PDB file of C-alpha atoms in Angstrom:
ATOM      1  CA  MET A   1     -29.377  12.192  -7.543  1.00  0.00           C
ATOM      2  CA  THR A   2     -30.149   9.636 -10.237  1.00  0.00           C
ATOM      3  CA  ASP A   3     -29.413   5.538 -10.498  1.00  0.00           C
ATOM      4  CA  THR A   4     -30.455   6.076 -13.854  1.00  0.00           C
ATOM      5  CA  SER A   5     -27.365   8.935 -15.379  1.00  0.00           C
ATOM      6  CA  PRO A   6     -23.915   8.433 -15.325  1.00  0.00           C
ATOM      7  CA  THR A   7     -23.614  11.991 -14.249  1.00  0.00           C
ATOM      8  CA  GLY A   8     -21.570  12.247 -10.833  1.00  0.00           C
ATOM      9  CA  ASP A   9     -19.614   9.761  -8.741  1.00  0.00           C
ATOM     10  CA  ARG A  10     -21.296   6.042  -6.808  1.00  0.00           C
ATOM     11  CA  ILE A  11     -22.143   6.394  -3.668  1.00  0.00           C
ATOM     12  CA  ALA A  12     -19.572   4.524  -2.107  1.00  0.00           C
ATOM     13  CA  LYS A  13     -16.675   6.062  -3.975  1.00  0.00           C
ATOM     14  CA  VAL A  14     -17.311   9.974  -2.990  1.00  0.00           C
ATOM     15  CA  LEU A  15     -17.683   8.095   0.718  1.00  0.00           C
ATOM     16  CA  SER A  16     -14.447   6.664   0.220  1.00  0.00           C
ATOM     17  CA  ARG A  17     -12.953   9.892  -1.366  1.00  0.00           C
ATOM     18  CA  ALA A  18     -14.303  11.879   1.550  1.00  0.00           C
ATOM     19  CA  GLY A  19     -12.301   9.369   4.245  1.00  0.00           C
ATOM     20  CA  ILE A  20     -15.166   7.604   5.677  1.00  0.00           C
ATOM     21  CA  ALA A  21     -14.842   4.125   4.656  1.00  0.00           C
ATOM     22  CA  SER A  22     -13.380   2.044   2.265  1.00  0.00           C
ATOM     23  CA  ARG A  23     -15.954   1.763  -0.628  1.00  0.00           C
ATOM     24  CA  ARG A  24     -17.263  -1.311   0.681  1.00  0.00           C
ATOM     25  CA  ASP A  25     -17.093  -0.837   3.525  1.00  0.00           C
ATOM     26  CA  ALA A  26     -19.400   2.307   2.812  1.00  0.00           C
ATOM     27  CA  GLU A  27     -21.632  -0.032   0.562  1.00  0.00           C
ATOM     28  CA  ARG A  28     -21.670  -2.468   4.272  1.00  0.00           C
ATOM     29  CA  MET A  29     -22.574   1.271   5.726  1.00  0.00           C
ATOM     30  CA  ILE A  30     -25.777   1.589   2.812  1.00  0.00           C
ATOM     31  CA  THR A  31     -27.496  -1.498   3.114  1.00  0.00           C
ATOM     32  CA  GLU A  32     -27.535  -1.263   6.766  1.00  0.00           C
ATOM     33  CA  GLY A  33     -29.266   2.422   6.218  1.00  0.00           C
ATOM     34  CA  ARG A  34     -27.014   4.219   7.736  1.00  0.00           C
ATOM     35  CA  VAL A  35     -25.917   6.294   4.878  1.00  0.00           C
ATOM     36  CA  SER A  36     -28.856   9.259   3.510  1.00  0.00           C
ATOM     37  CA  VAL A  37     -29.374  11.245  -0.537  1.00  0.00           C
ATOM     38  CA  ASN A  38     -31.038  14.404   0.054  1.00  0.00           C
ATOM     39  CA  GLY A  39     -33.291  13.574   3.037  1.00  0.00           C
ATOM     40  CA  LYS A  40     -33.433  10.068   1.614  1.00  0.00           C
ATOM     41  CA  THR A  41     -32.236   7.231   3.357  1.00  0.00           C
ATOM     42  CA  ILE A  42     -30.726   5.102   0.261  1.00  0.00           C
ATOM     43  CA  GLN A  43     -30.518   0.810   0.895  1.00  0.00           C
ATOM     44  CA  SER A  44     -28.487   0.253  -2.955  1.00  0.00           C
ATOM     45  CA  PRO A  45     -24.999   1.375  -3.463  1.00  0.00           C
ATOM     46  CA  ALA A  46     -26.092   1.428  -7.152  1.00  0.00           C
ATOM     47  CA  LEU A  47     -26.591   5.411  -7.529  1.00  0.00           C
ATOM     48  CA  ASN A  48     -24.992   8.082  -8.620  1.00  0.00           C
ATOM     49  CA  VAL A  49     -23.734  10.916  -6.652  1.00  0.00           C
ATOM     50  CA  THR A  50     -22.539  14.746  -7.395  1.00  0.00           C
ATOM     51  CA  ALA A  51     -21.426  18.122  -5.242  1.00  0.00           C
ATOM     52  CA  ALA A  52     -25.223  18.848  -5.698  1.00  0.00           C
ATOM     53  CA  ASP A  53     -26.376  16.585  -3.564  1.00  0.00           C
ATOM     54  CA  LYS A  54     -25.977  15.810   0.592  1.00  0.00           C
ATOM     55  CA  ILE A  55     -24.909  12.878   1.921  1.00  0.00           C
ATOM     56  CA  VAL A  56     -25.444  12.391   5.349  1.00  0.00           C
ATOM     57  CA  VAL A  57     -24.147   9.147   7.258  1.00  0.00           C
ATOM     58  CA  ASP A  58     -25.326   8.640  11.066  1.00  0.00           C
ATOM     59  CA  GLY A  59     -26.502  11.746  11.643  1.00  0.00           C
ATOM     60  CA  LYS A  60     -23.962  14.220   9.851  1.00  0.00           C
ATOM     61  CA  LEU A  61     -22.817  15.550   6.985  1.00  0.00           C
ATOM     62  CA  VAL A  62     -20.547  14.821   4.159  1.00  0.00           C
ATOM     63  CA  GLY A  63     -18.331  17.295   3.320  1.00  0.00           C
ATOM     64  CA  GLU A  64     -16.172  17.834   0.504  1.00  0.00           C
ATOM     65  CA  PRO A  65     -13.759  14.843  -0.426  1.00  0.00           C
ATOM     66  CA  ASP A  66     -10.119  16.040   0.228  1.00  0.00           C
ATOM     67  CA  PRO A  67      -8.029  15.786  -3.068  1.00  0.00           C
ATOM     68  CA  PRO A  68      -5.701  11.894  -3.492  1.00  0.00           C
ATOM     69  CA  ARG A  69      -3.166  12.064  -1.396  1.00  0.00           C
ATOM     70  CA  ILE A  70       0.122   9.992  -1.019  1.00  0.00           C
ATOM     71  CA  TRP A  71       1.687   9.368   1.634  1.00  0.00           C
ATOM     72  CA  LEU A  72       5.423   7.398   2.189  1.00  0.00           C
ATOM     73  CA  TYR A  73       5.541   5.489   5.087  1.00  0.00           C
ATOM     74  CA  HIS A  74       8.712   3.409   6.122  1.00  0.00           C
ATOM     75  CA  LYS A  75       7.209  -0.376   7.908  1.00  0.00           C
ATOM     76  CA  PRO A  76       8.883  -1.539  10.164  1.00  0.00           C
ATOM     77  CA  ALA A  77       9.105  -5.676  10.167  1.00  0.00           C
ATOM     78  CA  GLY A  78       6.622  -6.537  13.052  1.00  0.00           C
ATOM     79  CA  LEU A  79       3.442  -4.913  11.918  1.00  0.00           C
ATOM     80  CA  VAL A  80       0.755  -6.616  10.353  1.00  0.00           C
ATOM     81  CA  THR A  81      -0.895  -4.764   6.938  1.00  0.00           C
ATOM     82  CA  THR A  82      -4.031  -4.927   7.312  1.00  0.00           C
ATOM     83  CA  GLU A  83      -6.655  -2.837   8.811  1.00  0.00           C
ATOM     84  CA  ARG A  84      -8.225  -5.192  11.290  1.00  0.00           C
ATOM     85  CA  ASP A  85      -6.562  -7.892  12.501  1.00  0.00           C
ATOM     86  CA  GLU A  86      -7.247 -11.521  14.177  1.00  0.00           C
ATOM     87  CA  LYS A  87      -4.762 -11.668  16.053  1.00  0.00           C
ATOM     88  CA  ASP A  88      -4.693  -8.454  17.621  1.00  0.00           C
ATOM     89  CA  ARG A  89      -1.586  -7.737  16.236  1.00  0.00           C
ATOM     90  CA  GLU A  90      -0.442  -4.567  15.687  1.00  0.00           C
ATOM     91  CA  THR A  91      -1.069  -2.830  12.400  1.00  0.00           C
ATOM     92  CA  VAL A  92       0.143  -0.592  10.381  1.00  0.00           C
ATOM     93  CA  PHE A  93      -2.685   1.984  10.685  1.00  0.00           C
ATOM     94  CA  ASP A  94      -2.601   1.329  14.786  1.00  0.00           C
ATOM     95  CA  ALA A  95       1.554   3.049  14.746  1.00  0.00           C
ATOM     96  CA  LEU A  96       0.556   5.948  11.737  1.00  0.00           C
ATOM     97  CA  PRO A  97       0.796   9.578  13.912  1.00  0.00           C
ATOM     98  CA  ASP A  98      -2.837  10.207  15.166  1.00  0.00           C
ATOM     99  CA  ASP A  99      -3.090  13.410  13.109  1.00  0.00           C
ATOM    100  CA  MET A 100      -3.059  11.262   9.866  1.00  0.00           C
ATOM    101  CA  PRO A 101      -6.242  11.436   8.194  1.00  0.00           C
ATOM    102  CA  ARG A 102      -7.798   7.658   7.569  1.00  0.00           C
ATOM    103  CA  VAL A 103      -5.903   6.132   4.758  1.00  0.00           C
ATOM    104  CA  MET A 104      -5.598   2.718   2.708  1.00  0.00           C
ATOM    105  CA  SER A 105      -2.162   1.369   1.985  1.00  0.00           C
ATOM    106  CA  VAL A 106      -0.828   0.041  -1.683  1.00  0.00           C
ATOM    107  CA  GLY A 107      -0.648  -2.780  -1.556  1.00  0.00           C
ATOM    108  CA  ARG A 108       1.291  -5.253   1.744  1.00  0.00           C
ATOM    109  CA  LEU A 109       4.400  -6.001   2.848  1.00  0.00           C
ATOM    110  CA  ASP A 110       3.987  -8.942   4.574  1.00  0.00           C
ATOM    111  CA  LEU A 111       4.474  -9.008   8.713  1.00  0.00           C
ATOM    112  CA  ASN A 112       7.958  -9.540   8.627  1.00  0.00           C
ATOM    113  CA  SER A 113       9.002  -7.785   5.373  1.00  0.00           C
ATOM    114  CA  GLU A 114      10.135  -4.236   6.057  1.00  0.00           C
ATOM    115  CA  GLY A 115      10.827  -0.553   4.032  1.00  0.00           C
ATOM    116  CA  LEU A 116       8.626   1.499   1.311  1.00  0.00           C
ATOM    117  CA  LEU A 117       4.624   1.504   1.766  1.00  0.00           C
ATOM    118  CA  LEU A 118       2.721   4.090  -0.125  1.00  0.00           C
ATOM    119  CA  LEU A 119      -0.389   5.297   1.635  1.00  0.00           C
ATOM    120  CA  THR A 120      -3.584   7.385  -0.323  1.00  0.00           C
ATOM    121  CA  ASN A 121      -6.705   8.810   1.263  1.00  0.00           C
ATOM    122  CA  ASP A 122      -8.333   7.588  -2.037  1.00  0.00           C
ATOM    123  CA  GLY A 123     -10.446   4.501  -3.487  1.00  0.00           C
ATOM    124  CA  GLY A 124      -9.311   5.105  -6.839  1.00  0.00           C
ATOM    125  CA  VAL A 125      -5.256   5.800  -5.934  1.00  0.00           C
ATOM    126  CA  LYS A 126      -5.121   2.825  -4.293  1.00  0.00           C
ATOM    127  CA  ARG A 127      -6.371   0.438  -7.476  1.00  0.00           C
ATOM    128  CA  ARG A 128      -4.558   1.700  -9.887  1.00  0.00           C
ATOM    129  CA  LEU A 129      -0.696   2.144  -8.069  1.00  0.00           C
ATOM    130  CA  GLU A 130      -1.741  -0.734  -7.477  1.00  0.00           C
ATOM    131  CA  LEU A 131      -2.300  -2.561 -11.169  1.00  0.00           C
ATOM    132  CA  PRO A 132       0.246  -4.370 -13.022  1.00  0.00           C
ATOM    133  CA  SER A 133      -0.400  -2.433 -16.104  1.00  0.00           C
ATOM    134  CA  THR A 134       1.423   0.603 -14.380  1.00  0.00           C
ATOM    135  CA  GLY A 135       4.863  -1.040 -14.727  1.00  0.00           C
ATOM    136  CA  TRP A 136       6.034   0.726 -12.214  1.00  0.00           C
ATOM    137  CA  LEU A 137       9.816  -2.025 -11.148  1.00  0.00           C
ATOM    138  CA  ARG A 138       9.204  -2.699  -6.900  1.00  0.00           C
ATOM    139  CA  ARG A 139      13.082  -2.629  -5.434  1.00  0.00           C
ATOM    140  CA  TYR A 140      14.175  -4.746  -2.363  1.00  0.00           C
ATOM    141  CA  ARG A 141      17.183  -5.451  -0.103  1.00  0.00           C
ATOM    142  CA  VAL A 142      16.476  -9.210  -0.475  1.00  0.00           C
ATOM    143  CA  ARG A 143      19.403 -10.906   2.247  1.00  0.00           C
ATOM    144  CA  ILE A 144      19.279 -14.773   2.122  1.00  0.00           C
ATOM    145  CA  ASN A 145      20.648 -17.304   4.509  1.00  0.00           C
ATOM    146  CA  GLY A 146      23.676 -18.660   2.960  1.00  0.00           C
ATOM    147  CA  SER A 147      24.985 -17.728  -0.523  1.00  0.00           C
ATOM    148  CA  VAL A 148      23.259 -18.762  -4.071  1.00  0.00           C
ATOM    149  CA  SER A 149      25.244 -19.251  -7.225  1.00  0.00           C
ATOM    150  CA  GLU A 150      24.584 -17.197 -10.629  1.00  0.00           C
ATOM    151  CA  ALA A 151      22.429 -20.306 -12.478  1.00  0.00           C
ATOM    152  CA  ARG A 152      19.817 -20.493  -9.641  1.00  0.00           C
ATOM    153  CA  LEU A 153      19.609 -16.820 -10.043  1.00  0.00           C
ATOM    154  CA  ASP A 154      18.760 -16.633 -13.500  1.00  0.00           C
ATOM    155  CA  GLN A 155      15.457 -19.654 -13.014  1.00  0.00           C
ATOM    156  CA  LEU A 156      14.229 -15.714 -10.959  1.00  0.00           C
ATOM    157  CA  ARG A 157      15.342 -13.471 -14.000  1.00  0.00           C
ATOM    158  CA  ALA A 158      13.689 -16.212 -16.524  1.00  0.00           C
ATOM    159  CA  GLY A 159      10.206 -16.220 -15.057  1.00  0.00           C
ATOM    160  CA  ILE A 160       9.396 -19.264 -12.063  1.00  0.00           C
ATOM    161  CA  GLU A 161       6.476 -21.567 -11.653  1.00  0.00           C
ATOM    162  CA  VAL A 162       6.137 -22.642  -7.836  1.00  0.00           C
ATOM    163  CA  ASP A 163       3.286 -24.611  -6.225  1.00  0.00           C
ATOM    164  CA  GLY A 164       0.960 -23.962  -9.587  1.00  0.00           C
ATOM    165  CA  VAL A 165       1.739 -20.144  -9.308  1.00  0.00           C
ATOM    166  CA  ARG A 166       3.919 -18.698 -12.546  1.00  0.00           C
ATOM    167  CA  TYR A 167       5.732 -15.490 -11.236  1.00  0.00           C
ATOM    168  CA  GLN A 168       7.500 -13.690 -14.330  1.00  0.00           C
ATOM    169  CA  PRO A 169      11.449 -12.539 -14.277  1.00  0.00           C
ATOM    170  CA  MET A 170      12.845 -10.969 -12.487  1.00  0.00           C
ATOM    171  CA  ILE A 171      15.029  -8.778 -12.185  1.00  0.00           C
ATOM    172  CA  VAL A 172      17.996  -9.641  -9.488  1.00  0.00           C
ATOM    173  CA  THR A 173      21.720  -8.736  -8.310  1.00  0.00           C
ATOM    174  CA  PHE A 174      24.019 -10.290  -6.775  1.00  0.00           C
ATOM    175  CA  ASP A 175      25.270  -8.024  -4.481  1.00  0.00           C
ATOM    176  CA  ARG A 176      27.755  -8.948  -1.464  1.00  0.00           C
ATOM    177  CA  GLN A 177      28.524 -11.925   0.763  1.00  0.00           C
ATOM    178  CA  GLN A 178      28.020 -11.294   4.468  1.00  0.00           C
ATOM    179  CA  GLY A 179      29.734 -13.528   6.656  1.00  0.00           C
ATOM    180  CA  ALA A 180      26.686 -17.146   6.598  1.00  0.00           C
ATOM    181  CA  ASN A 181      24.386 -13.902   4.020  1.00  0.00           C
ATOM    182  CA  ALA A 182      24.751 -12.669   1.320  1.00  0.00           C
ATOM    183  CA  TRP A 183      23.117  -9.312  -0.362  1.00  0.00           C
ATOM    184  CA  LEU A 184      20.735  -9.420  -3.055  1.00  0.00           C
ATOM    185  CA  THR A 185      18.352  -6.517  -5.257  1.00  0.00           C
ATOM    186  CA  VAL A 186      15.700  -8.042  -6.413  1.00  0.00           C
ATOM    187  CA  SER A 187      13.339  -5.673  -8.546  1.00  0.00           C
ATOM    188  CA  LEU A 188       9.606  -7.584  -9.668  1.00  0.00           C
ATOM    189  CA  ARG A 189       6.579  -5.517 -11.799  1.00  0.00           C
ATOM    190  CA  GLU A 190       3.663  -8.038  -9.817  1.00  0.00           C
ATOM    191  CA  GLY A 191       4.208  -8.324  -6.180  1.00  0.00           C
ATOM    192  CA  LYS A 192       2.236 -11.112  -5.643  1.00  0.00           C
ATOM    193  CA  ASN A 193       1.737 -12.416  -1.931  1.00  0.00           C
ATOM    194  CA  ARG A 194       4.849 -13.601  -0.473  1.00  0.00           C
ATOM    195  CA  GLU A 195       6.317 -13.678  -4.335  1.00  0.00           C
ATOM    196  CA  ILE A 196      10.078 -12.697  -3.139  1.00  0.00           C
ATOM    197  CA  ARG A 197      10.603 -15.298  -0.267  1.00  0.00           C
ATOM    198  CA  ARG A 198       8.473 -18.388  -2.440  1.00  0.00           C
ATOM    199  CA  ALA A 199      10.631 -17.834  -4.937  1.00  0.00           C
ATOM    200  CA  MET A 200      13.433 -17.579  -2.861  1.00  0.00           C
ATOM    201  CA  GLU A 201      12.833 -21.248  -1.018  1.00  0.00           C
ATOM    202  CA  ALA A 202      12.228 -22.550  -4.790  1.00  0.00           C
ATOM    203  CA  ILE A 203      15.907 -22.581  -5.837  1.00  0.00           C
ATOM    204  CA  GLY A 204      16.703 -23.641  -2.007  1.00  0.00           C
ATOM    205  CA  VAL A 205      17.916 -20.656  -0.051  1.00  0.00           C
ATOM    206  CA  THR A 206      15.652 -18.582   2.463  1.00  0.00           C
ATOM    207  CA  VAL A 207      14.921 -15.240   3.397  1.00  0.00           C
ATOM    208  CA  ASN A 208      16.100 -13.733   6.832  1.00  0.00           C
ATOM    209  CA  ARG A 209      15.253 -10.210   5.587  1.00  0.00           C
ATOM    210  CA  LEU A 210      13.325  -7.778   2.775  1.00  0.00           C
ATOM    211  CA  ILE A 211      13.479  -4.535   2.627  1.00  0.00           C
ATOM    212  CA  ARG A 212      11.133  -2.746  -0.068  1.00  0.00           C
ATOM    213  CA  VAL A 213      13.202   0.635  -0.862  1.00  0.00           C
ATOM    214  CA  SER A 214      10.984   1.885  -3.686  1.00  0.00           C
ATOM    215  CA  TYR A 215       7.883   1.612  -5.730  1.00  0.00           C
ATOM    216  CA  GLY A 216       8.430   3.774  -9.250  1.00  0.00           C
ATOM    217  CA  PRO A 217       9.418   6.603  -9.116  1.00  0.00           C
ATOM    218  CA  PHE A 218       8.820   6.811  -5.174  1.00  0.00           C
ATOM    219  CA  GLN A 219      12.067   6.216  -2.903  1.00  0.00           C
ATOM    220  CA  LEU A 220      12.893   4.976   0.714  1.00  0.00           C
ATOM    221  CA  GLY A 221      15.937   7.569   0.775  1.00  0.00           C
ATOM    222  CA  ASN A 222      16.787   7.664   4.578  1.00  0.00           C
ATOM    223  CA  LEU A 223      12.901   7.721   5.472  1.00  0.00           C
ATOM    224  CA  ALA A 224      13.891   6.222   9.516  1.00  0.00           C
ATOM    225  CA  PRO A 225      11.217   3.351  10.600  1.00  0.00           C
ATOM    226  CA  GLY A 226       8.115   4.712  10.991  1.00  0.00           C
ATOM    227  CA  ALA A 227       8.327   7.865   9.785  1.00  0.00           C
ATOM    228  CA  VAL A 228       6.075   8.893   7.336  1.00  0.00           C
ATOM    229  CA  GLU A 229       6.443  11.549   5.052  1.00  0.00           C
ATOM    230  CA  GLU A 230       3.288  13.091   2.768  1.00  0.00           C
ATOM    231  CA  LEU A 231       3.620  14.122  -1.313  1.00  0.00           C
ATOM    232  CA  LYS A 232       3.421  17.777  -2.109  1.00  0.00           C
ATOM    233  CA  GLN A 233      -0.127  18.238  -4.648  1.00  0.00           C
ATOM    234  CA  ARG A 234       2.044  19.231  -7.244  1.00  0.00           C
ATOM    235  CA  VAL A 235       3.247  15.946  -7.275  1.00  0.00           C
ATOM    236  CA  VAL A 236       0.666  13.455  -6.623  1.00  0.00           C
ATOM    237  CA  ARG A 237      -0.594  14.964  -9.509  1.00  0.00           C
ATOM    238  CA  ASP A 238       2.026  14.890 -11.732  1.00  0.00           C
ATOM    239  CA  GLN A 239       2.803  11.129 -10.785  1.00  0.00           C
ATOM    240  CA  LEU A 240      -1.079  10.188 -12.002  1.00  0.00           C
ATOM    241  CA  GLY A 241      -0.548  11.424 -14.959  1.00  0.00           C
ATOM    242  CA  LEU A 242      -1.146  15.025 -15.675  1.00  0.00           C
ATOM    243  CA  SER A 243       2.655  15.958 -16.558  1.00  0.00           C
ATOM    244  CA  ASP A 244       6.197  14.608 -16.855  1.00  0.00           C
ATOM    245  CA  LYS A 245       7.192  13.307 -13.217  1.00  0.00           C
ATOM    246  CA  PRO A 246       8.960  15.221 -11.425  1.00  0.00           C
ATOM    247  CA  THR A 247      11.624  13.956  -8.388  1.00  0.00           C
ATOM    248  CA  PRO A 248       8.948  13.227  -5.704  1.00  0.00           C
ATOM    249  CA  THR A 249       8.927  16.121  -3.185  1.00  0.00           C
ATOM    250  CA  ARG A 250       7.978  14.646   0.046  1.00  0.00           C
ATOM    251  CA  VAL A 251       6.938  16.197   3.929  1.00  0.00           C
ATOM    252  CA  ARG A 252       7.929  14.388   6.933  1.00  0.00           C
ATOM    253  CA  LYS A 253       5.807  13.559   9.662  1.00  0.00           C
ATOM    254  CA  PRO A 254       6.671  12.750  13.068  1.00  0.00           C
ATOM    255  CA  VAL A 255       7.053   9.470  14.012  1.00  0.00           C
ATOM    256  CA  LYS A 256       4.266   7.606  16.105  1.00  0.00           C
ATOM    257  CA  ARG A 257       5.990   6.156  19.323  1.00  0.00           C
ATOM    258  CA  PRO A 258       5.136   2.494  20.514  1.00  0.00           C
ATOM    259  CA  ALA A 259       2.491   2.057  22.979  1.00  0.00           C
ATOM    260  CA  PRO A 260       4.114   1.534  26.927  1.00  0.00           C
ATOM    261  CA  LYS A 261       4.314  -1.652  27.429  1.00  0.00           C
ATOM    262  CA  GLY A 262       1.599  -3.552  29.347  1.00  0.00           C
ATOM    263  CA  GLY A 263      -0.632  -1.471  26.350  1.00  0.00           C
ATOM    264  CA  ASN A 264      -3.192  -2.603  24.352  1.00  0.00           C
ATOM    265  CA  ARG A 265      -1.091  -3.473  21.588  1.00  0.00           C
ATOM    266  CA  THR A 266       0.983  -6.823  21.116  1.00  0.00           C
ATOM    267  CA  GLY A 267       3.802  -6.976  18.782  1.00  0.00           C
TER     268      GLY A 267
END
């Protein structure tokens, strides 16, 4: 155990990798005196540990961390992408299968958005996949009320500023008119909060359905709403840059059914 040598990893990172808590929550647990290393309670997360160190949290020995894992999740509309919601609404983590380990979302989808949400057990993977520098396109199927001209879509293709926030150029394709609505395909690399909805409002149309269909090489495909599929470990290693990127191989988990009416969850 050392706080002066770069050997090993920061204690909060190790606890996050082991599925104990997020890095931020792990730091809080440390300052609360709930973590000991080699029999000594620590008070600061400014500490590196190695596999040789004995780490105990709340009296329980921390085992070897799991390798990085990634799941594909088809988020239904009406779920919040957060671990805790101040309004006591149901979260995506409430809806996951009971045998899932502790996971974090890679980015977010807002309450009324649907589609592909990546989940991981590793904080480092989460941060890496969220970085704009990763360069992965996020592709969405977008339904708008009414119709929109190519001239207005060109504003999005050129990049647009809304309420002082600059959005990078989007790839936008008009797909079809369907009654009172129109379908578009929109691709972007940043994914700022409510970016597509705000940009569409700025050109005079309202989004009434938004489905993320891909995130980089990962595809929603025919994954049913509420279903989860884990990527094979080989694919995870490949997608983290250790080799050429293959077509993702997926292992499906059963959908967790909604709680009966009258339960503790709220929609």
